[in-house]
PDB file of C-alpha atoms in Angstrom:
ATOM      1  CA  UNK A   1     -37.114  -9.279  13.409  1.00  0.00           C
ATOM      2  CA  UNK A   2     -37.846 -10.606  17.111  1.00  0.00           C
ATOM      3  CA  UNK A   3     -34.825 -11.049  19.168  1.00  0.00           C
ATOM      4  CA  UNK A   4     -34.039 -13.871  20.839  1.00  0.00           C
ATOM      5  CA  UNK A   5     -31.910 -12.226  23.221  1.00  0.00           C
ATOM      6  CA  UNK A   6     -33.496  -9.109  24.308  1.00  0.00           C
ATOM      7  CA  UNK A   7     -37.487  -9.964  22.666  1.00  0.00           C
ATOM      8  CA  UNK A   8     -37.435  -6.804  20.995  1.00  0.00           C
ATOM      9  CA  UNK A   9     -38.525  -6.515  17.419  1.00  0.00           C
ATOM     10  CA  UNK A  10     -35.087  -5.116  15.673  1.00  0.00           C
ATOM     11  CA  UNK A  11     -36.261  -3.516  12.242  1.00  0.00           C
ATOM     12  CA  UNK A  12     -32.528  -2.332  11.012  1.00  0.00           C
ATOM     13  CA  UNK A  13     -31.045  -3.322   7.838  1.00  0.00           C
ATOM     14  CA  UNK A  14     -27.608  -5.242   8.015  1.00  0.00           C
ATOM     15  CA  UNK A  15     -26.092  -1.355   6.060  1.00  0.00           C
ATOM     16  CA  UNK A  16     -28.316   0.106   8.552  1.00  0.00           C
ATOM     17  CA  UNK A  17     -27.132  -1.582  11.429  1.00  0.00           C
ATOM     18  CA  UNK A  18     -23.167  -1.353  10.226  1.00  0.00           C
ATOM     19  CA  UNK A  19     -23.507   2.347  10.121  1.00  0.00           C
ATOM     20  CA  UNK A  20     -24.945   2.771  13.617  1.00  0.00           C
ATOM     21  CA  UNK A  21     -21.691   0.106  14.792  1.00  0.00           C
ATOM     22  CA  UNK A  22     -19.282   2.441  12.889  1.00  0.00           C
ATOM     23  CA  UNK A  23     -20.846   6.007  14.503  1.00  0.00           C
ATOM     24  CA  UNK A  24     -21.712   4.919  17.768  1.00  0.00           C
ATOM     25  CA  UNK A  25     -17.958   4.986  19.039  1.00  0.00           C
ATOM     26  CA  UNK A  26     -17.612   8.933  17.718  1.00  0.00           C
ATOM     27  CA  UNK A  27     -20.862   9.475  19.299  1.00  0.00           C
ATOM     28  CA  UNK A  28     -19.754   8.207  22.780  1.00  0.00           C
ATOM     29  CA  UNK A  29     -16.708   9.827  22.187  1.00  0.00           C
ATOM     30  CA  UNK A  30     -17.859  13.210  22.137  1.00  0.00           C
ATOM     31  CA  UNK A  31     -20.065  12.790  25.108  1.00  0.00           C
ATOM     32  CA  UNK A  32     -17.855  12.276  27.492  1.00  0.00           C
ATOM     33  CA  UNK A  33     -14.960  13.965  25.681  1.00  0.00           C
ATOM     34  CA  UNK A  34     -15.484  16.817  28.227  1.00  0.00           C
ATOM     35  CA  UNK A  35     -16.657  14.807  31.550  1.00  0.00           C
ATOM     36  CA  UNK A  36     -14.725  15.784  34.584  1.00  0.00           C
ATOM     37  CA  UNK A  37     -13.395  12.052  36.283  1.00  0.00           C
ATOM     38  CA  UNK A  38     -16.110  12.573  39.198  1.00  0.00           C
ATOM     39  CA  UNK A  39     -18.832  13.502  36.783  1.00  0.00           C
ATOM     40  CA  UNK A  40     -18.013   9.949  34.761  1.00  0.00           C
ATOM     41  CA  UNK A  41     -17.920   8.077  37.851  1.00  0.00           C
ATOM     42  CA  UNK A  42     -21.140   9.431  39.310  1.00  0.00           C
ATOM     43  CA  UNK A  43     -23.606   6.795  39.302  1.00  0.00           C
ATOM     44  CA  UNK A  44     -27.532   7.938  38.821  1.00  0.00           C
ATOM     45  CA  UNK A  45     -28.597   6.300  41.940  1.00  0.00           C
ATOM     46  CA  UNK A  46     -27.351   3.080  43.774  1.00  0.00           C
ATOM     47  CA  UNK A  47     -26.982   0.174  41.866  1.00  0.00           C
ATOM     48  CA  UNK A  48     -27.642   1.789  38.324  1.00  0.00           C
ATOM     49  CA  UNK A  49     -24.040   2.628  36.239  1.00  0.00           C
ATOM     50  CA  UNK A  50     -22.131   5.558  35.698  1.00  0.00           C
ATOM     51  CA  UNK A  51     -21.424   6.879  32.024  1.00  0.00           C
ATOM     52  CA  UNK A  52     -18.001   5.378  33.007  1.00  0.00           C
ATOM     53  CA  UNK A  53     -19.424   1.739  34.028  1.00  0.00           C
ATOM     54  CA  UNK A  54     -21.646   2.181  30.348  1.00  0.00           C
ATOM     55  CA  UNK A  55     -18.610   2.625  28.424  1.00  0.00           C
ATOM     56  CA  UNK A  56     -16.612  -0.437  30.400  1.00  0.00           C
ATOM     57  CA  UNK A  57     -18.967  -2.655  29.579  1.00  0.00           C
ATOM     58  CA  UNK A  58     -19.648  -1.430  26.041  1.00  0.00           C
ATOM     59  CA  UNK A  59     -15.714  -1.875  25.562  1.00  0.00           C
ATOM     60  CA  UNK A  60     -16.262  -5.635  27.215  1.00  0.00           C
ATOM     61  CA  UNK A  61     -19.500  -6.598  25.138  1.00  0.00           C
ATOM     62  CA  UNK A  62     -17.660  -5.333  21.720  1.00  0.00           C
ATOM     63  CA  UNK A  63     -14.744  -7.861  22.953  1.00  0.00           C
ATOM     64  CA  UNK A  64     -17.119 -10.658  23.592  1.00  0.00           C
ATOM     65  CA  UNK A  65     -19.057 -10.092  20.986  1.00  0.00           C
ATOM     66  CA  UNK A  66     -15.820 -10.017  18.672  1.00  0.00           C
ATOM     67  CA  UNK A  67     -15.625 -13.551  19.404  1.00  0.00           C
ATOM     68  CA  UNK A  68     -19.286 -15.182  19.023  1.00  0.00           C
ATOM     69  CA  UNK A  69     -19.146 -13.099  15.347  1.00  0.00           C
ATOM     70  CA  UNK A  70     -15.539 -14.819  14.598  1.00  0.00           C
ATOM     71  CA  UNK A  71     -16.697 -18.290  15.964  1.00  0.00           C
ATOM     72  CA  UNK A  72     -20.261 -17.987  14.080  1.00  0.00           C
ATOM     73  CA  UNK A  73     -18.017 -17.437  10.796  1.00  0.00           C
ATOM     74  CA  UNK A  74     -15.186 -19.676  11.009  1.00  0.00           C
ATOM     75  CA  UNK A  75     -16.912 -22.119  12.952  1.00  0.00           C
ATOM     76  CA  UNK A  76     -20.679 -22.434  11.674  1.00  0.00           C
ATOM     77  CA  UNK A  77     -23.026 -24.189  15.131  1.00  0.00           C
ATOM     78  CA  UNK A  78     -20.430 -24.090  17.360  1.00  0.00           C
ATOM     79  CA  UNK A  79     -21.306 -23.320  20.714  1.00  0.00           C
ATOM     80  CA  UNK A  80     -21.170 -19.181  21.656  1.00  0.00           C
ATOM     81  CA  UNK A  81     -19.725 -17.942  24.940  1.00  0.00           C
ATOM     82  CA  UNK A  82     -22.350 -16.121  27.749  1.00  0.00           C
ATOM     83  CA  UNK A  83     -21.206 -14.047  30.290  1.00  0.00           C
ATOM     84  CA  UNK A  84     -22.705 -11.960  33.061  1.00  0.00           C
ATOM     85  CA  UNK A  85     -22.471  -8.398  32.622  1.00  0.00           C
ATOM     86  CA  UNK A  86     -23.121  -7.661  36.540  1.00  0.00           C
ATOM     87  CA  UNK A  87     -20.395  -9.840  37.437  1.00  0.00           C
ATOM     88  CA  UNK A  88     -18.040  -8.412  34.889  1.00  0.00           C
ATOM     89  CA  UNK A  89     -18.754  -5.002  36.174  1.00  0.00           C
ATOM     90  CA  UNK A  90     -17.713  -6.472  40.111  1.00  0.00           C
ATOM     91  CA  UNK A  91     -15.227  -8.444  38.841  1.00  0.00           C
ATOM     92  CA  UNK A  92     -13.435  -6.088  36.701  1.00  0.00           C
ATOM     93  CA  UNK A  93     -14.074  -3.423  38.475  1.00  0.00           C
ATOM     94  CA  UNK A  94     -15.752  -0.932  36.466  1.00  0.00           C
ATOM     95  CA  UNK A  95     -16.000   1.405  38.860  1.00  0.00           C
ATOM     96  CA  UNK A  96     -12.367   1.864  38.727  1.00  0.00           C
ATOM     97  CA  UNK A  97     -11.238   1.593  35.584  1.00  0.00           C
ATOM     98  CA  UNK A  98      -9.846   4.703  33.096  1.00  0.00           C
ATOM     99  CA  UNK A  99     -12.540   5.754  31.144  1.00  0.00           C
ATOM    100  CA  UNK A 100     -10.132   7.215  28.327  1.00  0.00           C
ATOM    101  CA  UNK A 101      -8.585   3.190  28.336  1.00  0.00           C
ATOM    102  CA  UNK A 102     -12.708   2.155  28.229  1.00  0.00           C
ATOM    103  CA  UNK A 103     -13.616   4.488  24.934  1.00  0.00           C
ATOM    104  CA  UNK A 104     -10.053   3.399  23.158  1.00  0.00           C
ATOM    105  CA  UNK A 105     -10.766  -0.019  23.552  1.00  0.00           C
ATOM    106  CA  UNK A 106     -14.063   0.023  22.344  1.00  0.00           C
ATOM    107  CA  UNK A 107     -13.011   2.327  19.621  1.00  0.00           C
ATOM    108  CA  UNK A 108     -10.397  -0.053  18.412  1.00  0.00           C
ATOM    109  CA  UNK A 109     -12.391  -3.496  18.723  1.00  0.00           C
ATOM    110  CA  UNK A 110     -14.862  -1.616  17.511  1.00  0.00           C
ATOM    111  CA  UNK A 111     -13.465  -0.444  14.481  1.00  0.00           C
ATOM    112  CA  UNK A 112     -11.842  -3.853  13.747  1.00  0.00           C
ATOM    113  CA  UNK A 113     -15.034  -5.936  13.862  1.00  0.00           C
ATOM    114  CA  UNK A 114     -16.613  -3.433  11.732  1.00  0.00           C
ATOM    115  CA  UNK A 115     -14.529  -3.932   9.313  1.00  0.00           C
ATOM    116  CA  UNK A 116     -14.669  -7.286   9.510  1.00  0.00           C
ATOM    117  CA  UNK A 117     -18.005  -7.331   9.165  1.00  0.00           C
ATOM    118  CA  UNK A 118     -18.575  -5.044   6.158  1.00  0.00           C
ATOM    119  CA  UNK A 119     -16.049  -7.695   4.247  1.00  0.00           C
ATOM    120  CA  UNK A 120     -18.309 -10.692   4.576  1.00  0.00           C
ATOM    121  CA  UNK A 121     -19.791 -12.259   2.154  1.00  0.00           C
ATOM    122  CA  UNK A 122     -23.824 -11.916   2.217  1.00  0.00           C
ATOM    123  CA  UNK A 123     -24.189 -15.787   2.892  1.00  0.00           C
ATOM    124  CA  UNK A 124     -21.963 -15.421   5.827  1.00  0.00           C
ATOM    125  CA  UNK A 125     -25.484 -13.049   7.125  1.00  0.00           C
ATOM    126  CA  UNK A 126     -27.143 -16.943   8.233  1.00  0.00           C
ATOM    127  CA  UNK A 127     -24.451 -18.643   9.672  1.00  0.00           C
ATOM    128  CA  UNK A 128     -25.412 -19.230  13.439  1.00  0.00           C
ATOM    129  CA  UNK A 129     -23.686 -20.561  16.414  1.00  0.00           C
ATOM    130  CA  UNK A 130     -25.164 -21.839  19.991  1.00  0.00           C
ATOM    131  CA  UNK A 131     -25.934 -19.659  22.843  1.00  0.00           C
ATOM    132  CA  UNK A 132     -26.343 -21.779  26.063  1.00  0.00           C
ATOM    133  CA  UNK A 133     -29.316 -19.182  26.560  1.00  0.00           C
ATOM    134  CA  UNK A 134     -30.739 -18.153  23.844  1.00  0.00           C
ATOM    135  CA  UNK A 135     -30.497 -21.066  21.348  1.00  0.00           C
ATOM    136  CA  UNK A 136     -29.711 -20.869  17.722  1.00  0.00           C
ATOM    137  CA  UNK A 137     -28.607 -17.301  16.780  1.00  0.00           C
ATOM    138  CA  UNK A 138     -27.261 -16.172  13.452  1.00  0.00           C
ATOM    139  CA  UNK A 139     -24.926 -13.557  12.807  1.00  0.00           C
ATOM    140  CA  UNK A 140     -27.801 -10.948  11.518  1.00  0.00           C
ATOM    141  CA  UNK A 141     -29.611 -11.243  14.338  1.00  0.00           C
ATOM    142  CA  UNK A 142     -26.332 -10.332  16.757  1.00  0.00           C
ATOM    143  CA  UNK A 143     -25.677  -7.765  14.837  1.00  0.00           C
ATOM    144  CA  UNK A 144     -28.575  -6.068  14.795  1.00  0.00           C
ATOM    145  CA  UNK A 145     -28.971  -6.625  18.447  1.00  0.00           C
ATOM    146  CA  UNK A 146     -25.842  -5.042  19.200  1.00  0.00           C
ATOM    147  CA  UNK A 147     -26.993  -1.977  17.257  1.00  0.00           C
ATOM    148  CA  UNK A 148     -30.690  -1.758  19.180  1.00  0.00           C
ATOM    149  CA  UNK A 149     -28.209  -2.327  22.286  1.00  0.00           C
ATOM    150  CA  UNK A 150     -25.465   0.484  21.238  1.00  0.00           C
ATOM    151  CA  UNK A 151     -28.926   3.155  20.646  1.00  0.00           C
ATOM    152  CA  UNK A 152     -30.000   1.941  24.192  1.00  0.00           C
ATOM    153  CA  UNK A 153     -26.619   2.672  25.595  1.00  0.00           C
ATOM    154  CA  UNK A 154     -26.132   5.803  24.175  1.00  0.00           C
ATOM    155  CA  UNK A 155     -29.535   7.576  25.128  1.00  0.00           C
ATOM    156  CA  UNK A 156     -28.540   5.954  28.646  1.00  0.00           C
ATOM    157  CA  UNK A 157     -25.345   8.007  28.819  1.00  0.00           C
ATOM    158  CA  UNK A 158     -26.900  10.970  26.928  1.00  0.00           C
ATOM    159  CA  UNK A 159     -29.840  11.289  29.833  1.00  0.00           C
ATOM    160  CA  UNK A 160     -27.374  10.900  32.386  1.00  0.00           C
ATOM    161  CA  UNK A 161     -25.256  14.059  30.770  1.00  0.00           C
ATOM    162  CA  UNK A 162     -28.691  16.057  30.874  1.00  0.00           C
ATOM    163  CA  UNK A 163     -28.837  15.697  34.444  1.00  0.00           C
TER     164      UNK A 163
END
């Protein structure tokens, strides 16, 4: 399916994509399990993230996201909220944040909306809600975006390990 968000073609399955939510927080886990605090703060080059920025906003986007999947459901086209990742990452400070407190939280909201998910009933799958960007978006095609974006994220961290 083309995304409206990112204009990718997302081929997963809804089981597909609910396994990759459900592994990716083990995955990231265990890559940075063993990351010194300098290592996970290092950023690539100026202006790109560190593993440790990755994480924070993973950890924010699974929070946000948390919500436009709850609204979609109990609240069928209402309107869904948009942030700005960059200025969540200045404003929140990603840079100096705990990245043990990053992974938990993601792990836990994670976890929850997972669960959540997997419980729904499959005509819950259309139900869409408004994005003041993007339009019209139902609740397959966020989740399967948020799985594309969860591979892109960890390859990102897993190339920055390498180096």
């Amino acid at each position: 399916m083309s995304c409206p968000m990112c204009k990718k073609y997302h081929d997963y399955t809804i089981d597909g994509a609910l396994k990759r939510l459900a592994a990716t927080g083990r995955r990231l886990e265990k890559l940075v399990s063993k990351l010194s605090p300098k290592r996970a703060a290092a950023r690539p080059t100026p202006g790109k993230w560190s593993p440790k920025e990755i994480l924070c906003h993973l950890a924010d986007c699974e929070i946000v996201y948390g919500l436009r999947y709850r609204k979609i459901i109990s609240e069928p086209g209402g309107v869904l909220v948009a942030f700005d990742q960059e200025a969540w990452a200045r404003g929140l400070n990603y840079r100096e944040q705990s990245l043990k407190q990053a992974i938990g939280t993601f792990r836990v909201v994670r976890d929850g909306n997972v669960n959540l998910l997997k419980s729904l009933p499959k005509s819950a799958w259309n139900k869409a809600g408004k994005h003041p960007d993007y339009g019209v978006l139902t609740l397959r095609q966020i989740v399967v975006h948020i799985a594309d974006h969860d591979k892109n994220h960890v390859a990102q961290v897993e190339r920055l390990l390498q180096k």
